[in-house]
CSV table of C-alpha atoms in Angstrom, one decimal:
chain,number,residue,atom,x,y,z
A,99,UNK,CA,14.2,-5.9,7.7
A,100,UNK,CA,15.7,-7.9,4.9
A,101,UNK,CA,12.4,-9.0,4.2
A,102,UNK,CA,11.3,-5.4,3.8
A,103,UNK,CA,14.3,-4.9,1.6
A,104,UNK,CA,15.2,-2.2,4.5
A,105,UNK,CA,18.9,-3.6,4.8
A,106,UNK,CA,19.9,-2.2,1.9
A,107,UNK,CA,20.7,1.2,0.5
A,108,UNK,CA,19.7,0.3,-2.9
A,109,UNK,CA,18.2,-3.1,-3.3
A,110,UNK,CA,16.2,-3.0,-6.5
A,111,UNK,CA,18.1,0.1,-8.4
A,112,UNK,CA,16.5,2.9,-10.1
A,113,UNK,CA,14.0,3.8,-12.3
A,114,UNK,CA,10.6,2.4,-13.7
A,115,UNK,CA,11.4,-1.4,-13.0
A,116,UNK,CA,13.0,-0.8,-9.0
A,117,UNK,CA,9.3,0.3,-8.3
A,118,UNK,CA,7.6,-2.7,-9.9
A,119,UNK,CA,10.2,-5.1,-8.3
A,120,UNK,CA,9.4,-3.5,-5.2
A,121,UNK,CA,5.7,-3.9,-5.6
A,122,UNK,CA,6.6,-7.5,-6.2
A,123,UNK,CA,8.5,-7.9,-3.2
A,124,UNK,CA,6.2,-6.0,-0.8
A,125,UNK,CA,3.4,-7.8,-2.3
A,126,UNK,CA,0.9,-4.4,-2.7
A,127,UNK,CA,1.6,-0.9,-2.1
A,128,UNK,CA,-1.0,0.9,0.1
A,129,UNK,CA,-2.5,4.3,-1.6
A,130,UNK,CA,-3.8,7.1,0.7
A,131,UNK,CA,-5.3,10.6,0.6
A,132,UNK,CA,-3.7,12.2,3.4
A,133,UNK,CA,-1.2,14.6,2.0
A,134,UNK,CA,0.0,16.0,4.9
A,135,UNK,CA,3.9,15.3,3.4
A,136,UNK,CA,4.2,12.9,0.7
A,137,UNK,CA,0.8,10.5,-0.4
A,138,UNK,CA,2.6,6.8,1.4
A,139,UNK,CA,2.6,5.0,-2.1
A,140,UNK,CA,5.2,7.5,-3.4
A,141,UNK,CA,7.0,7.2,0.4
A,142,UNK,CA,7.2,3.7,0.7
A,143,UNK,CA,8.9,3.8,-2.5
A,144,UNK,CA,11.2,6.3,-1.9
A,145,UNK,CA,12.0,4.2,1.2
A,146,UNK,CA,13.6,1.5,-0.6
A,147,UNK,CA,14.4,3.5,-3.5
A,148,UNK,CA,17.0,6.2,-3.3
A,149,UNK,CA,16.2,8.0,-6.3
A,150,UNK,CA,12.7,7.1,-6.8
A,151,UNK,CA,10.5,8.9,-9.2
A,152,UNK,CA,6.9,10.1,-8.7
A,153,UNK,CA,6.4,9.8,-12.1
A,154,UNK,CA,8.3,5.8,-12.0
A,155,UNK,CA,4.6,4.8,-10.6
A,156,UNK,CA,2.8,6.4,-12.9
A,157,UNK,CA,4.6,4.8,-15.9
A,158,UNK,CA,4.0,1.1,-14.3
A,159,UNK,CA,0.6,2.0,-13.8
A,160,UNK,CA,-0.2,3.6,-17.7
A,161,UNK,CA,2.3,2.9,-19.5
A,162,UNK,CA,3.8,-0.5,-19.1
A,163,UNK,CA,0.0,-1.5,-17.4
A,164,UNK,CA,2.1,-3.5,-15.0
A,165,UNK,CA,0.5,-3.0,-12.0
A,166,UNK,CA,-3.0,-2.2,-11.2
A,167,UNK,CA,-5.5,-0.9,-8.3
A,168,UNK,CA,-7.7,-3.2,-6.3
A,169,UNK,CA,-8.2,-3.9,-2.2
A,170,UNK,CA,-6.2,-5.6,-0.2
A,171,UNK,CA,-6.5,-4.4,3.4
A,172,UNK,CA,-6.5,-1.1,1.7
A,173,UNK,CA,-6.5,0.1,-1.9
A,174,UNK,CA,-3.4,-0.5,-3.0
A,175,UNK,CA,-0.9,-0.8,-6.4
A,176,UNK,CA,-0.7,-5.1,-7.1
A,177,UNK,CA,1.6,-6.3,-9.6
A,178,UNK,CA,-0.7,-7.1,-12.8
A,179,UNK,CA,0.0,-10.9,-12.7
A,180,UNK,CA,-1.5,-11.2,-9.7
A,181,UNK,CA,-4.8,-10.2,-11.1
A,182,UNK,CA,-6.8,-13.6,-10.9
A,183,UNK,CA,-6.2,-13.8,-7.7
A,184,UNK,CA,-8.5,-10.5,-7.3
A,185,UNK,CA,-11.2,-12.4,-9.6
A,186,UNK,CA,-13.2,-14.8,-7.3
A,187,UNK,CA,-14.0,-10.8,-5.0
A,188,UNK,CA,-14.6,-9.3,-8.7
A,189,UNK,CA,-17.0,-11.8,-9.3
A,190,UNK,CA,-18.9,-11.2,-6.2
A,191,UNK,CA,-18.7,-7.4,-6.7
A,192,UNK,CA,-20.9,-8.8,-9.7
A,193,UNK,CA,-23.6,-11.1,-8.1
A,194,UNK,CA,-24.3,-9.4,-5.1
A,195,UNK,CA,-23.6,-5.8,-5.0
A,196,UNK,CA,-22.7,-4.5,-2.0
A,197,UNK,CA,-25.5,-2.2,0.0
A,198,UNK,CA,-23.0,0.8,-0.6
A,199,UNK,CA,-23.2,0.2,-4.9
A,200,UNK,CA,-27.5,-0.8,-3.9
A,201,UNK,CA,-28.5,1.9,-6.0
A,202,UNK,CA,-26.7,1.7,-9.5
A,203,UNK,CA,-28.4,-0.5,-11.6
A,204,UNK,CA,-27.6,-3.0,-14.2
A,205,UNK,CA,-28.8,-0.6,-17.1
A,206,UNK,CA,-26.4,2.4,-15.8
A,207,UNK,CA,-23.6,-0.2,-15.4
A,208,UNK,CA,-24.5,-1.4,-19.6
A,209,UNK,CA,-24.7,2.4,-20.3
A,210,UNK,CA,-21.1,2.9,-18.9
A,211,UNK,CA,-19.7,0.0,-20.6
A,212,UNK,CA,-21.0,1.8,-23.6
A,213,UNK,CA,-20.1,5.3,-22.9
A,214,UNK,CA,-16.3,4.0,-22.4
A,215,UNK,CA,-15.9,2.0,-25.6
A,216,UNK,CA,-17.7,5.0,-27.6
A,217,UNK,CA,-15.3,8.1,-25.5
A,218,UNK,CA,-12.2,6.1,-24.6
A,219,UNK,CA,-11.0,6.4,-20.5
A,220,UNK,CA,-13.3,8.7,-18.1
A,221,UNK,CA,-12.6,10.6,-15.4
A,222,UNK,CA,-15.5,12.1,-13.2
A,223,UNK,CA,-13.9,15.9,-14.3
A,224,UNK,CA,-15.0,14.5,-18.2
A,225,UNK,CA,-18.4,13.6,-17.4
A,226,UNK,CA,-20.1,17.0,-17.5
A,227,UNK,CA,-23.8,15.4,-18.0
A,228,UNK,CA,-24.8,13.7,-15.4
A,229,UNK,CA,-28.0,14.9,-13.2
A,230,UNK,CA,-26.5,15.9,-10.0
A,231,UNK,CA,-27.7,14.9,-6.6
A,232,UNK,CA,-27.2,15.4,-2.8
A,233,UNK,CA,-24.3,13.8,-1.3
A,234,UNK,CA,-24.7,11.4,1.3
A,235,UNK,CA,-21.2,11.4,3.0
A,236,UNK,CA,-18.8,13.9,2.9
A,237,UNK,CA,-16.6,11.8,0.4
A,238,UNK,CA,-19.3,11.1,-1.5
A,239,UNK,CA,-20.0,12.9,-5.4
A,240,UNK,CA,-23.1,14.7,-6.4
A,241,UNK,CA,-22.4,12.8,-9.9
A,242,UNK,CA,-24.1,9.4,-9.8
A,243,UNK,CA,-21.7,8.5,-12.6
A,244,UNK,CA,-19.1,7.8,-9.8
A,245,UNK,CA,-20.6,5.7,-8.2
A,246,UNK,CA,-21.3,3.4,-11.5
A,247,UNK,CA,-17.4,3.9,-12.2
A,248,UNK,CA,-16.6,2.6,-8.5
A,249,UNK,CA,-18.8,0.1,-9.0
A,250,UNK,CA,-17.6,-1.3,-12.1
A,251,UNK,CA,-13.9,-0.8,-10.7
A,252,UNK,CA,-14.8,-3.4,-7.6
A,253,UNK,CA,-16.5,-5.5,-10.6
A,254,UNK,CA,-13.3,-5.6,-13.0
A,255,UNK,CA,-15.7,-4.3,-15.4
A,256,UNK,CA,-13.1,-0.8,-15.3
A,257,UNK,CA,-9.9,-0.5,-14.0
A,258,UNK,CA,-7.9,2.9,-13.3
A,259,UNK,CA,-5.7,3.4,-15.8
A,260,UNK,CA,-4.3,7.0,-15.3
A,261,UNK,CA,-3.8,8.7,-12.0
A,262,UNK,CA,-3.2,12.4,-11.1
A,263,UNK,CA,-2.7,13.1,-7.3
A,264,UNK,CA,-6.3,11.4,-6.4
A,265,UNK,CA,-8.1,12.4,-9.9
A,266,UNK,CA,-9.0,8.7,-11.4
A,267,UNK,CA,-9.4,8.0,-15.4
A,268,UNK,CA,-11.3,4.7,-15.8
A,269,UNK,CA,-10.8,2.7,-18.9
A,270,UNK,CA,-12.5,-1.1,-20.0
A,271,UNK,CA,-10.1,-4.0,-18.5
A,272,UNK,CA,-10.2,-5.6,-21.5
A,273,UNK,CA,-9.3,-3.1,-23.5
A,274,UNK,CA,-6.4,-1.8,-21.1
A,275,UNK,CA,-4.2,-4.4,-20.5
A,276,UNK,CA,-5.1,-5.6,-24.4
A,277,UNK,CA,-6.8,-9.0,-23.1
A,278,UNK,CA,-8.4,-11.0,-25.6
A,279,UNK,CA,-10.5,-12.7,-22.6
A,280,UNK,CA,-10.2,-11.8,-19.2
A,281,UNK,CA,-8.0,-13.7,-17.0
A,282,UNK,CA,-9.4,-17.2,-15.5
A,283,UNK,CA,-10.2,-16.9,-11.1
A,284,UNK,CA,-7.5,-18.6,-9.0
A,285,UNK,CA,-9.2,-21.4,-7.4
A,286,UNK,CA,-9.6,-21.2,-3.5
A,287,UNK,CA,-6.4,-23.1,-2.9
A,288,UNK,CA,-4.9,-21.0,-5.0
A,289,UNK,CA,-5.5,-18.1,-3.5
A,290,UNK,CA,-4.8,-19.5,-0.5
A,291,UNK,CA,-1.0,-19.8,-0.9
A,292,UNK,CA,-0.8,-16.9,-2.4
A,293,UNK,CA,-1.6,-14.6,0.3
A,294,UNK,CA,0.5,-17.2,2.2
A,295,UNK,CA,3.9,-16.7,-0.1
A,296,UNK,CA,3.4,-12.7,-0.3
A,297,UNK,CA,3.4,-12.7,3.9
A,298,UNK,CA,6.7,-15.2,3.4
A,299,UNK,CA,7.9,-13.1,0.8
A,300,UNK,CA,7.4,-9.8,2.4
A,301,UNK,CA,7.4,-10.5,6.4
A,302,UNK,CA,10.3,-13.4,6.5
A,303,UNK,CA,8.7,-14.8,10.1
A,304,UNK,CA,4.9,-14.9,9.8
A,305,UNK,CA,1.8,-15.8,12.0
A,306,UNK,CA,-1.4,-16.2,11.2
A,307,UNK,CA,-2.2,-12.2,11.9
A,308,UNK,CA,0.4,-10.8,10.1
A,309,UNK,CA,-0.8,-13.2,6.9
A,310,UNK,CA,-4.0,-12.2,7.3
A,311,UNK,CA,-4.2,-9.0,8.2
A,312,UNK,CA,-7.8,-7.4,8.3
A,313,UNK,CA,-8.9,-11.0,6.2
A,314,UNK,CA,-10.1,-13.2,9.2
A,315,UNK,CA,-12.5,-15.4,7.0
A,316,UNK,CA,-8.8,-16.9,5.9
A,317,UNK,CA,-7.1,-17.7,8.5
A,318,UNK,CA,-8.8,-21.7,8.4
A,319,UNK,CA,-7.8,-22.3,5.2
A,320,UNK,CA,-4.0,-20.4,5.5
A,321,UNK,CA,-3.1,-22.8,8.8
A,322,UNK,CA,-4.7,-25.9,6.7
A,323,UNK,CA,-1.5,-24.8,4.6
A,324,UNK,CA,0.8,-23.6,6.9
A,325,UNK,CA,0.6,-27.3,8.5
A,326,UNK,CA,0.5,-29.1,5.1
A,327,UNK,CA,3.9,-27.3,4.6
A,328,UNK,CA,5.4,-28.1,8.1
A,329,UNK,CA,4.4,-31.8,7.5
A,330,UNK,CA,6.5,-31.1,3.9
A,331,UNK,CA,9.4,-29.3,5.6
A,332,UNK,CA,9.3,-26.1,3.7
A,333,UNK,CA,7.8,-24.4,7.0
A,334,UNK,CA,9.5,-24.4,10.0
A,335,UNK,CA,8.0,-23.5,13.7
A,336,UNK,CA,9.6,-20.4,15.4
A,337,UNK,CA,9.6,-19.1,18.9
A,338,UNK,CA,9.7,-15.8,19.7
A,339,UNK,CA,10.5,-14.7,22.7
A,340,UNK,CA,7.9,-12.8,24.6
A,341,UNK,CA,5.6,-14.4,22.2
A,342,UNK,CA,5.7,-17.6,23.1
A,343,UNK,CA,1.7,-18.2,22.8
A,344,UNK,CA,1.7,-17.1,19.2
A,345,UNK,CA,2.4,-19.5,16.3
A,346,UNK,CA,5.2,-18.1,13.9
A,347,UNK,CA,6.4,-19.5,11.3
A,348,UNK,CA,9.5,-19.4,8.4
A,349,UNK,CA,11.3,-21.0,5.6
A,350,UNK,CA,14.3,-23.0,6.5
A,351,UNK,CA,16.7,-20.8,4.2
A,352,UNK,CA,15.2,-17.6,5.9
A,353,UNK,CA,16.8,-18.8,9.6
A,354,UNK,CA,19.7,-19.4,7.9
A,355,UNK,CA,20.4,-16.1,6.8
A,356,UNK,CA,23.2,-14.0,8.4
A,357,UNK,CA,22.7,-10.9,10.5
A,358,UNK,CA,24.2,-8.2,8.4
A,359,UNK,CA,26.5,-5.7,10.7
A,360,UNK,CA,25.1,-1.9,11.8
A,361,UNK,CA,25.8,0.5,9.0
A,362,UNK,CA,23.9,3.2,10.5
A,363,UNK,CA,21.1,3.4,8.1
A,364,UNK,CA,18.4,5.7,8.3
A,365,UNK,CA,15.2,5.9,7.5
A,366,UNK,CA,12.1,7.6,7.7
A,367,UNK,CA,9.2,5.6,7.5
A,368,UNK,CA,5.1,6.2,6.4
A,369,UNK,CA,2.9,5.4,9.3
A,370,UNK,CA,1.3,3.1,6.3
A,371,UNK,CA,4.9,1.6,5.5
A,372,UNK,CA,4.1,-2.3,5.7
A,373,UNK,CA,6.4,-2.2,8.2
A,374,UNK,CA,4.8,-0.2,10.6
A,375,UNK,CA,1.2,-0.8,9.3
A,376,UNK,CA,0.8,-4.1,11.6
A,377,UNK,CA,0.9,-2.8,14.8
A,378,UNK,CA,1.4,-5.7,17.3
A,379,UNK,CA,4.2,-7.2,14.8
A,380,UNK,CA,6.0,-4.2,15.2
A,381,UNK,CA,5.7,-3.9,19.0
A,382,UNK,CA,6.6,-7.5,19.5
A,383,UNK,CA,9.8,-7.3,16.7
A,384,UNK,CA,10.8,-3.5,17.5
A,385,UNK,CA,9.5,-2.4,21.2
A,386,UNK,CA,7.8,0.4,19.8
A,387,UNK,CA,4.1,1.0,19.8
A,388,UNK,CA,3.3,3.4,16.9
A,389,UNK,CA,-0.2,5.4,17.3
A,390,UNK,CA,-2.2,6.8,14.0
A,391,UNK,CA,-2.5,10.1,15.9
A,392,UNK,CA,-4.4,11.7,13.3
A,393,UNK,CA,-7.8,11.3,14.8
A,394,UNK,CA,-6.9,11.7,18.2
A,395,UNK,CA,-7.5,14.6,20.1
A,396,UNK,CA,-4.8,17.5,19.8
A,397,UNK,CA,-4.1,17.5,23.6
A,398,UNK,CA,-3.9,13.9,23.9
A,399,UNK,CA,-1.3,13.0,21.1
A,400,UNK,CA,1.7,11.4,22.1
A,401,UNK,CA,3.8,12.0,19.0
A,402,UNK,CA,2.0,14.1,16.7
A,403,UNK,CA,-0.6,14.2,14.1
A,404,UNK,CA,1.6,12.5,11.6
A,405,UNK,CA,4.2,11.0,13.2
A,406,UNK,CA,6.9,9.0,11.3
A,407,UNK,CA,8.8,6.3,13.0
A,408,UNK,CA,12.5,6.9,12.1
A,409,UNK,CA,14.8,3.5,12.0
A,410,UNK,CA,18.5,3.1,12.5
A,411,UNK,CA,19.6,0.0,11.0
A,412,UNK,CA,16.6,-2.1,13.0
A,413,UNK,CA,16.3,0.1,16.6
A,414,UNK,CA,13.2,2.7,16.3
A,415,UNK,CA,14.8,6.1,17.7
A,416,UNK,CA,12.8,8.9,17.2
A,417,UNK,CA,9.0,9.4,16.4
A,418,UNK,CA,8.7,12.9,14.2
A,419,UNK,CA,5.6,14.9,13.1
A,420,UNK,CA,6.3,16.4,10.1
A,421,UNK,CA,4.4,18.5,7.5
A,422,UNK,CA,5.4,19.8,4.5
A,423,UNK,CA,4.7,23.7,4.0
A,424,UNK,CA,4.7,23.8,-0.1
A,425,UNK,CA,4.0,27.4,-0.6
A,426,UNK,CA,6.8,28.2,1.6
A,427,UNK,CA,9.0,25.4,0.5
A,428,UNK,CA,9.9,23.4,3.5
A,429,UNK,CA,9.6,20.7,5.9
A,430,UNK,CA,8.7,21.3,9.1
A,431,UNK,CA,8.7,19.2,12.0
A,432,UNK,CA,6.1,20.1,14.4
A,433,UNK,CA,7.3,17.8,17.0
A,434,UNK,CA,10.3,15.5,18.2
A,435,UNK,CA,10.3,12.5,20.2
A,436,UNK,CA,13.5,10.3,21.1
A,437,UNK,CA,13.1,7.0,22.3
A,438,UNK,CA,16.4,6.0,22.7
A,439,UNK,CA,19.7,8.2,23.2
A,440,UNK,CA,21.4,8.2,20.4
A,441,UNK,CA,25.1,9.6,19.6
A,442,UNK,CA,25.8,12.3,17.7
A,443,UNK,CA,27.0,10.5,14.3
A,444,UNK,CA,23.7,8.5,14.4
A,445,UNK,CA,21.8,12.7,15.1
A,446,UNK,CA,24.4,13.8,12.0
A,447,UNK,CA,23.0,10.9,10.1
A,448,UNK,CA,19.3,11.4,11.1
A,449,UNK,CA,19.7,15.6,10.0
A,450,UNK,CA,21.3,14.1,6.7
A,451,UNK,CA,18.1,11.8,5.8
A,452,UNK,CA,16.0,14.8,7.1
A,453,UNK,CA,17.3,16.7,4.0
A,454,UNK,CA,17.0,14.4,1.9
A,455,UNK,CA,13.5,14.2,2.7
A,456,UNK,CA,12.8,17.3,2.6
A,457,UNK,CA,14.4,17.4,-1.3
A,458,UNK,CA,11.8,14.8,-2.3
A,459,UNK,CA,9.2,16.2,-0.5
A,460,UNK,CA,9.8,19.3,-2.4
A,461,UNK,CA,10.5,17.6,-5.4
A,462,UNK,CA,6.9,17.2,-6.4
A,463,UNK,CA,6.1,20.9,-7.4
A,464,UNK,CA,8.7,21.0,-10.0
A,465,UNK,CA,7.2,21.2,-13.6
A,466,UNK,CA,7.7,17.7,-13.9
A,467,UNK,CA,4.8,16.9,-11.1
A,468,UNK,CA,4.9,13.7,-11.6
A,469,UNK,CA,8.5,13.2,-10.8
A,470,UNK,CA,11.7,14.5,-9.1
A,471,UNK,CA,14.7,13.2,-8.5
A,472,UNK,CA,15.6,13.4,-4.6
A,473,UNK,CA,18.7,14.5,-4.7
């Protein structure tokens, strides 16, 4: 929880800078379509962030150029310093073009570089030329200009430098963040401790899962490290109980950290929150098992189709579907679970953050789009 910076009503402030020192802290910050209520980057946010801003994000992103997208186990908002970490996969992105990119060629990629240092940043909506085509998927674009763009985006050829609700603009790197030469790779050991620090940073007690979540190929090289660092002190070997077969790990100074008293904080958590998005972590550290419910079968969901995980203090209590009707102006919850009995300050306190929610998830179709204030 401290890790997570969920002990806290406030712990990085407000405004612009709270979301990037967030990002920092959390490492990335997942990005996803599904609008059922709030897109998860702006609720993870507003998680940790009382009066979090839509438009806060957006001025990291295009005006201070502070973070950027790339993947991680997702695509995701990375603070901009971490970029050369992201080099050595930009570089393959470049040599061997993966079988879904198979069709853009080098010439289309040249005559996009082109076409963006003659028109300035693209979106797809400002390409009004292209020869369209038959999609192949159901996310796919009938303008083979989009798939250049994407292509050039896992290259680092492009980055997206504006973005409205899931409309991208693309720009050059180079000429985005103002970079007289792109940044150098991070060699492999490099990289290497620094997806090991972000799990220390963001997790507190890590194994080699929860470090390398969704990134197998790393787990050799990440325990090579982990070990070096035991050897070194600055890692210590934890046991956790009902666990005992799997390695964890922690700094020193992290174990000696006092438990901070109940204050009956609430929150309502994104099933994509980081922490809820590792599922065996959070069934091992919380007892609860949280189910994407999304693509299951109506008649066989547990807790709904978008359930959120709602958090006293650290004690999971409630799993609620919710879904936010914007032409009629409300949140509705279209299904309740408890967990736990609860008593009825900590229900008082739930209906409270429930409002609350509801204000920022309403928030969003003032003029100011972008932004909102939740309270």
């Amino acid at each position: 929880m401290r890790a997570q910076r969920l002990d806290e009503t406030a712990p990085f402030g407000e405004g612009p800078q709270a979301a990037a020192k967030a990002i920092s802290q959390l490492g990335y910050l997942q990005i996803d379509t599904i609008n059922v209520i709030e897109r998860c980057h702006h609720h993870i946010l507003y998680s940790r962030i009382p009066h979090y801003r839509r438009s806060d994000l957006a001025h990291l992103q295009s005006t201070d150029k502070s973070i950027f997208e790339y993947w991680t186990h997702a695509l995701s908002y990375v603070p901009a310093g971490d970029f050369p970490f992201f080099v050595p996969l930009m570089q393959h992105y470049r040599a061997n073009p993966s079988r879904w990119f198979g069709s853009v060629t080098t010439d289309e990629v040249r005559a996009m570089v082109r076409r963006l240092k003659t028109e300035g940043p693209l979106s797809i909506r400002d390409i009004d030329d292209d020869e369209l085509v038959e999609k192949n998927h159901a996310w796919a674009s009938r303008k083979p200009s989009k798939r250049v763009l994407q292509l050039m985006f896992f290259q680092g050829l492009a980055v997206i430098s504006r973005r409205e609700g899931m409309l991208k603009t693309y720009d050059l790197a180079e000429r985005h963040f103002g970079w007289e030469k792109s940044p150098r790779p991070a060699t492999g050991r490099q990289g290497t401790a620094y997806i090991l620090d972000r799990a220390l940073r963001s997790q507190g007690v890590v194994s080699l899962d929860s470090i390398c979540h969704l990134n197998a190929p790393a787990k050799k090289a990440v325990l090579e490290l982990i070990e070096a660092r035991v050897k070194r002190r600055q890692l210590v070997e934890v046991v956790i109980e009902g666990a005992e077969k799997i390695r964890h790990w922690a700094a020193p100074e992290v174990l000696e950290q006092g438990v901070l008293p109940a204050a009956g904080r609430v929150h309502i958590l994104s099933p994509f929150d980081p922490l809820i998005i590792l599922r065996k972590r959070l069934k091992l550290f919380f007892g609860y098992e949280h189910v994407f419910e999304a693509y299951v079968p109506a008649a066989k969901r547990k807790y709904g189709y978008f359930a959120l995980p709602v958090l006293i203090d650290d004690r999971v209590v409630a799993a609620i579907d919710l879904k936010t009707d914007r032409g009629a102006g409300k949140l509705l919850v279209q299904n309740w679970t408890w967990l736990e009995e609860i008593g009825a300050d900590e229900q008082s306190a739930i209906t409270a953050e429930l409002d609350r929610f509801e204000r920022f998830q309403l928030a969003g179709q003032s003029s100011a789009s972008q932004g909102g204030s939740p309270g």
